[in-house]
Every structure is written in structure tokens, then in C-alpha cells.
Amino acid sequence: MFGRERIEYKTPEQVLLMRRAGLVVARALEAVRAEIRPGVTTAELDAVAEDVIRSAGATPSFLGYHGFPASICASVNEEVVHGIPGGRTVQPGDVVSIDCGAIVDGWHGDAAFSTVVAPAGAADTTLSAVTEQAMWAGVAALQVGGRLGDVGAAVEDAVEGRYGIVEGYVGHGIGTAMHQPPEVLNYRVRERGPRLRPGLCVAVEPMLVDGDPDTTVLADDWTVVTTSGARAAHWEHTVALGERGPWVLTAPDGGVEALAALGVRAAPLAD
Ligand code: MG
Ligand code: MG
């Protein structure tokens, strides 16, 4: 389940380089979030992200990745992940998920958030909030001495069976490439996976569906949608595990506030 490929453990110096990429991603996502309103096109949101990334001297990692044509993925409503930005306009009540990655000096950051456009339906707002909480529960489970499988177990426990957990797309190691071993599952499996060691850097990214989590890919070969048409949310952070705990590289505060709410101390190498 977790594979046998070699994990690239990072030195503290390398983690500091990844923090730079993580902060660029954080800024790009904040800029996009500020522009999400009825009438804006997903292509316009993409341009906002690309401008922030390039202005920082960074490179958008999604652009050209296996031919992907944009700097963000913009996935709306029944779209789960990998939506291609274009002429679609955001509508009131839409669930909009934005995923973004950037490279600084060869090191990657990768993060995503969902938001509901006003007037937001209560069910959609809760879907996004629970997905975010499940992500933080997964991040909090990254503790030296634990097992990688603790992340998926924590995500599943946080969902409490309220939503479908997408299984076909998972989190991943990250560093000198956007996607590296190991896979980071969003659900519990029998095999507990490799022991958690300092220097592990992973993207934790649960995708939840307000209904059946079965997915299919559209004819554009990218956009992942729920087969049932049910709405989905997606949250993601890039996290480095240090001796004293997790440091959330794509959160401006390193995850201090959200982890404290779970009784876990974030452990920044610097800030
Ligand atoms: Mg991502
Ligand atoms: Mg990712």
C-alpha cells in the first residue's frame, strides 16, 4: 500500500529552502482567494496566481506538468481536483477548490484550499470546514516515532463517516520533485507504513465528497469529477517533520494556530 520506494529525507537546511517555496504558494493562494467572486473566470484566477509566483522569482510547478496548461487547478462543485482554468465563471454558491504549486531553487511547495462563494449553502460550508479539519488532523499525526499510516487514520477519524473520502487520489512526498514517495493515504489501512522520521516532507491533502466518493476523469484527461455529481472539497498543506514535530511550510504561521487548537505544537525550524 505504501510502496517500497526510497523516501527522500531532507536536512534542516533543505527544509528551510522548501519553506521559501511554501511561502510563495501561500501568497499565491491568498491572492487568488481575494479574487474569488461571482463573475470571475477560473482563467483570471490562474493569472493572479502565476503573477504572484513569477513576481517572487519562483516557477509555477503545475504549468507544463505532464502537459497541464495552467499554474493552478480550479475545481468547482462536483469537480474534485485537477480542474483546468478557463472561461468558466464562478457563480454564487459554488464550491471552489484551488490547488497551486511553486518551485524555488529546485524545491517544491504544494497547497490547496476550498471556499464557498456567497451566499454559501450551509451544507457546502460544512463540507469544506470538515475537509480542512481532516487535513489538520492528518498534519497533527505527523510525529516522530509514529507511522505514516497514522495520517490516514487521523483523517478518517476526523471525518467521522460524515462524508465520502476519495481514495483514488492521495497525498505524497515532496521536495526536489512535486510528487515523491511515499503516498499519504486519507484513510486507515492495515499496514501502518514506514516509521515517521525527521526530514520527512509530505503533502497532506484529503478530498471529501458530500455523497458517494467514486470519481471519474472528464474527456479533457485532467478534470476529476464525482460520478454522482455530488460536491467535493479539497484542502492541502506541505509539511516538514522535524525532531520536535510538524512545521507547515505552506502556512504563513507554520501551522502554529491550527495545530494548537488540536493540542499539538508546531515546530518551526525558523520564523
Ligand atoms: Mg496540490
Ligand atoms: Mg499535492
mmCIF file with all atom_site columns, C-alpha atoms in Angstrom, residues 122-131 134 155-156 158-166 207-213 231-233:
data_model
loop_
_atom_site.group_PDB
_atom_site.id
_atom_site.type_symbol
_atom_site.label_atom_id
_atom_site.label_alt_id
_atom_site.label_comp_id
_atom_site.label_asym_id
_atom_site.label_entity_id
_atom_site.label_seq_id
_atom_site.pdbx_PDB_ins_code
_atom_site.Cartn_x
_atom_site.Cartn_y
_atom_site.Cartn_z
_atom_site.occupancy
_atom_site.B_iso_or_equiv
_atom_site.pdbx_formal_charge
_atom_site.auth_seq_id
_atom_site.auth_comp_id
_atom_site.auth_asym_id
_atom_site.auth_atom_id
_atom_site.pdbx_PDB_model_num
ATOM 1  C CA . ALA A 1 122 ? -24.695 25.554 4.977  1.00 0.00 ? 122 ALA A CA 1
ATOM 2  C CA . ALA A 1 123 ? -24.017 22.034 3.694  1.00 0.00 ? 123 ALA A CA 1
ATOM 3  C CA . ASP A 1 124 ? -21.207 23.231 1.424  1.00 0.00 ? 124 ASP A CA 1
ATOM 4  C CA . THR A 1 125 ? -19.669 25.355 4.152  1.00 0.00 ? 125 THR A CA 1
ATOM 5  C CA . THR A 1 126 ? -19.597 22.363 6.495  1.00 0.00 ? 126 THR A CA 1
ATOM 6  C CA . LEU A 1 127 ? -18.144 20.114 3.781  1.00 0.00 ? 127 LEU A CA 1
ATOM 7  C CA . SER A 1 128 ? -15.224 22.487 3.292  1.00 0.00 ? 128 SER A CA 1
ATOM 8  C CA . ALA A 1 129 ? -14.752 23.040 7.033  1.00 0.00 ? 129 ALA A CA 1
ATOM 9  C CA . VAL A 1 130 ? -14.661 19.308 7.780  1.00 0.00 ? 130 VAL A CA 1
ATOM 10 C CA . THR A 1 131 ? -12.208 18.734 4.928  1.00 0.00 ? 131 THR A CA 1
ATOM 11 C CA . ALA A 1 134 ? -9.452  16.475 8.499  1.00 0.00 ? 134 ALA A CA 1
ATOM 12 C CA . VAL A 1 155 ? -8.040  11.921 8.580  1.00 0.00 ? 155 VAL A CA 1
ATOM 13 C CA . GLU A 1 156 ? -10.595 9.125  8.584  1.00 0.00 ? 156 GLU A CA 1
ATOM 14 C CA . ALA A 1 158 ? -11.830 13.364 11.784 1.00 0.00 ? 158 ALA A CA 1
ATOM 15 C CA . VAL A 1 159 ? -14.346 12.735 9.000  1.00 0.00 ? 159 VAL A CA 1
ATOM 16 C CA . GLU A 1 160 ? -16.412 10.572 11.379 1.00 0.00 ? 160 GLU A CA 1
ATOM 17 C CA . GLY A 1 161 ? -18.150 8.906  8.448  1.00 0.00 ? 161 GLY A CA 1
ATOM 18 C CA . ARG A 1 162 ? -19.970 12.133 7.580  1.00 0.00 ? 162 ARG A CA 1
ATOM 19 C CA . TYR A 1 163 ? -18.512 12.327 4.078  1.00 0.00 ? 163 TYR A CA 1
ATOM 20 C CA . GLY A 1 164 ? -17.121 10.078 1.386  1.00 0.00 ? 164 GLY A CA 1
ATOM 21 C CA . ILE A 1 165 ? -13.313 10.000 1.324  1.00 0.00 ? 165 ILE A CA 1
ATOM 22 C CA . VAL A 1 166 ? -11.844 9.975  -2.192 1.00 0.00 ? 166 VAL A CA 1
ATOM 23 C CA . MET A 1 207 ? -10.620 15.194 -0.669 1.00 0.00 ? 207 MET A CA 1
ATOM 24 C CA . LEU A 1 208 ? -14.117 14.725 0.733  1.00 0.00 ? 208 LEU A CA 1
ATOM 25 C CA . VAL A 1 209 ? -17.419 14.294 -1.079 1.00 0.00 ? 209 VAL A CA 1
ATOM 26 C CA . ASP A 1 210 ? -20.887 15.115 0.210  1.00 0.00 ? 210 ASP A CA 1
ATOM 27 C CA . GLY A 1 211 ? -22.070 11.729 -1.044 1.00 0.00 ? 211 GLY A CA 1
ATOM 28 C CA . ASP A 1 212 ? -20.570 8.817  -2.967 1.00 0.00 ? 212 ASP A CA 1
ATOM 29 C CA . PRO A 1 213 ? -16.789 9.398  -3.339 1.00 0.00 ? 213 PRO A CA 1
ATOM 30 C CA . ARG A 1 231 ? -19.952 18.211 -4.407 1.00 0.00 ? 231 ARG A CA 1
ATOM 31 C CA . ALA A 1 232 ? -16.366 17.859 -3.231 1.00 0.00 ? 232 ALA A CA 1
ATOM 32 C CA . ALA A 1 233 ? -13.831 19.836 -1.205 1.00 0.00 ? 233 ALA A CA 1
#
